[in-house]
Short mmCIF file of C-alpha atoms in Angstrom, two decimals:
data_model
loop_
_atom_site.label_atom_id
_atom_site.label_comp_id
_atom_site.label_asym_id
_atom_site.label_seq_id
_atom_site.Cartn_x
_atom_site.Cartn_y
_atom_site.Cartn_z
CA TYR S 30 0.17 0.08 0.01
CA VAL S 31 2.86 2.42 0.85
CA LYS S 32 4.27 1.84 -2.49
CA LYS S 33 0.92 2.54 -4.32
CA ASN S 34 0.88 5.72 -2.18
CA ASP S 35 -2.26 4.52 -0.58
CA LEU S 36 -1.46 5.74 3.04
CA ASP S 37 -4.82 5.10 4.53
CA ALA S 38 -4.81 1.45 3.51
CA ALA S 39 -1.28 1.23 4.82
CA GLU S 40 -2.17 2.52 8.06
CA LYS S 41 -5.16 0.10 8.14
CA ALA S 42 -2.81 -2.92 7.50
CA TYR S 43 -0.20 -1.94 10.11
CA LEU S 44 -3.01 -1.31 12.76
CA ALA S 45 -4.37 -4.71 11.78
CA ALA S 46 -0.99 -6.54 12.08
CA ILE S 47 -0.46 -5.01 15.58
CA ALA S 48 -3.90 -6.21 16.57
CA ALA S 49 -2.98 -9.49 15.28
CA ASP S 50 0.26 -9.65 17.16
CA GLU S 51 0.93 -6.98 19.56
CA LYS S 52 4.41 -8.23 20.31
CA LEU S 53 6.09 -7.68 16.80
CA PRO S 54 7.87 -4.62 16.70
CA GLY S 55 7.85 -4.28 12.84
CA PRO S 56 4.42 -2.89 12.42
CA TYR S 57 5.08 -0.23 15.17
CA ALA S 58 8.06 0.90 13.27
CA ALA S 59 6.69 0.93 9.95
CA LEU S 60 3.40 3.03 11.19
CA ALA S 61 6.12 5.29 13.24
CA THR S 62 7.69 5.88 9.67
CA LEU S 63 4.26 6.36 7.85
CA TYR S 64 3.08 8.93 10.58
CA ASN S 65 6.63 10.79 10.43
CA GLN S 66 6.24 11.27 6.47
CA GLN S 67 2.50 12.34 7.29
CA LYS S 68 4.04 14.89 9.79
CA LYS S 69 1.83 13.25 12.42
CA PHE S 70 4.72 13.41 14.97
CA ALA S 71 2.95 12.68 18.11
CA GLU S 72 1.78 9.45 16.67
CA ALA S 73 4.94 8.57 15.12
CA GLU S 74 6.71 9.19 18.32
CA LYS S 75 4.35 6.77 20.23
CA MET S 76 4.73 3.97 17.49
CA SER S 77 8.48 4.32 17.32
CA THR S 78 8.71 4.24 21.10
CA LYS S 79 6.53 0.96 21.25
CA ALA S 80 8.66 -0.53 18.63
CA ASN S 81 11.98 0.35 20.38
CA GLU S 82 10.49 -1.04 23.52
CA LEU S 83 9.73 -4.60 22.00
CA LEU S 84 13.36 -4.45 20.36
CA GLY S 85 14.79 -4.29 24.01
CA GLY S 86 15.39 -0.65 23.89
CA ALA S 87 13.99 -0.08 27.38
CA ALA S 88 16.85 -2.23 28.72
CA GLY S 89 19.43 -0.58 26.89
CA GLY S 90 19.38 -2.77 23.63
CA GLY S 91 17.39 -2.31 20.67
CA ASP S 92 17.60 -2.26 16.92
CA ALA S 93 19.97 0.82 15.57
CA ASN S 94 17.68 1.68 12.58
CA THR S 95 14.77 1.95 15.02
CA VAL S 96 16.53 3.96 17.37
CA PHE S 97 17.93 6.32 14.64
CA ASN S 98 14.15 6.63 13.35
CA GLN S 99 13.18 7.68 16.76
CA GLY S 100 15.67 10.30 16.79
CA ILE S 101 14.75 11.66 13.49
CA ILE S 102 11.11 11.92 14.50
CA TYR S 103 12.27 13.77 17.68
CA TRP S 104 14.40 16.03 15.12
CA ASN S 105 11.09 16.90 13.19
CA GLN S 106 9.25 17.82 16.31
CA SER S 107 12.54 20.15 17.03
CA LYS S 108 13.24 18.05 20.12
CA ILE S 109 16.87 18.44 19.57
CA LYS S 110 18.05 17.01 22.78
CA GLU S 111 15.82 13.99 22.70
CA ALA S 112 17.12 13.43 19.17
CA GLN S 113 20.84 13.68 20.03
CA GLU S 114 20.16 11.04 22.74
CA GLN S 115 18.64 8.51 20.23
CA PHE S 116 21.37 9.38 17.49
CA GLU S 117 24.26 8.63 20.19
CA LYS S 118 22.38 5.25 21.12
CA ALA S 119 22.13 4.39 17.50
CA THR S 120 25.90 4.96 17.12
CA LYS S 121 26.57 3.03 19.68
CA LEU S 122 24.32 0.02 18.63
CA ASP S 123 25.83 0.26 15.29
CA PRO S 124 29.06 2.33 15.03
CA LYS S 125 28.87 1.69 11.07
CA LEU S 126 25.35 3.50 10.77
CA ALA S 127 26.64 6.58 8.95
CA ASP S 128 23.48 8.59 8.80
CA ALA S 129 23.39 8.18 12.55
CA HIS S 130 26.90 10.02 13.02
CA TYR S 131 25.70 12.76 10.64
CA TRP S 132 22.37 13.71 12.44
CA LEU S 133 24.27 13.49 15.65
CA GLY S 134 26.68 16.03 14.41
CA MET S 135 23.75 18.14 13.49
CA ALA S 136 21.95 17.93 16.52
CA LEU S 137 25.30 18.99 18.24
CA VAL S 138 25.67 21.87 16.00
CA ASN S 139 22.00 22.98 16.38
CA GLN S 140 22.93 23.18 20.17
CA GLY S 141 25.73 25.29 19.48
CA LYS S 142 28.27 22.53 20.48
CA LEU S 143 30.60 23.10 17.66
CA PRO S 144 33.66 21.41 18.93
CA GLU S 145 31.73 18.22 19.97
CA ALA S 146 30.26 17.88 16.51
CA LYS S 147 33.67 17.38 14.87
CA ALA S 148 33.92 13.65 15.62
CA PRO S 149 30.33 12.69 14.53
CA PHE S 150 30.80 14.43 11.07
CA THR S 151 34.41 12.86 10.69
CA GLU S 152 33.09 9.57 11.31
CA TYR S 153 30.16 10.05 8.86
CA LEU S 154 32.84 10.93 6.53
CA LYS S 155 35.04 7.93 7.08
CA LEU S 156 31.87 5.69 6.80
CA ALA S 157 30.35 7.49 3.94
CA PRO S 158 32.64 9.80 1.98
CA THR S 159 30.25 10.02 -1.13
CA GLY S 160 27.07 9.79 1.01
CA GLN S 161 24.17 12.22 0.50
CA TYR S 162 25.54 14.40 3.32
CA ALA S 163 29.21 14.35 2.55
CA ASP S 164 29.33 17.85 0.97
CA THR S 165 27.42 19.29 3.96
CA ALA S 166 29.64 17.55 6.73
CA LYS S 167 32.81 18.55 4.78
CA ALA S 168 31.36 22.33 4.76
CA ILE S 169 30.43 22.21 8.51
CA LEU S 170 33.88 20.66 9.40
CA ALA S 171 35.58 23.51 7.42
CA THR S 172 33.70 26.15 9.67
CA ILE S 173 34.53 24.43 12.79
CA LYS S 174 38.31 24.11 12.40
#
């Protein structure tokens, strides 16, 4: 349904999957992404939190991509400190998740923590030297130095 851009049907399908088995994190994570795209940030946050909880996030574990997506949801709500915490956690869960390093750097820059932003941007460029944010990361690093 998402590929067909039938978002109402996609939402109903994800909700039906949750009703069928409330312990599967996948439908919650997919619904979080769908809500985030629709700018339904409160709903996205709720679904993402539940997905992360089911993946062991409450105990310090979790899935790096789900944690990262939760950071993006916070970012979209201008909850920069919360986003930073999720991006930091995502980089610890999967140190090779390049985008988490980039967005961690962006969260730090947004809070005026320029010296602290060097390391995440540098790591992003190591992991994704030609990635979609490479030019931005290079430009920011050039201004920080």
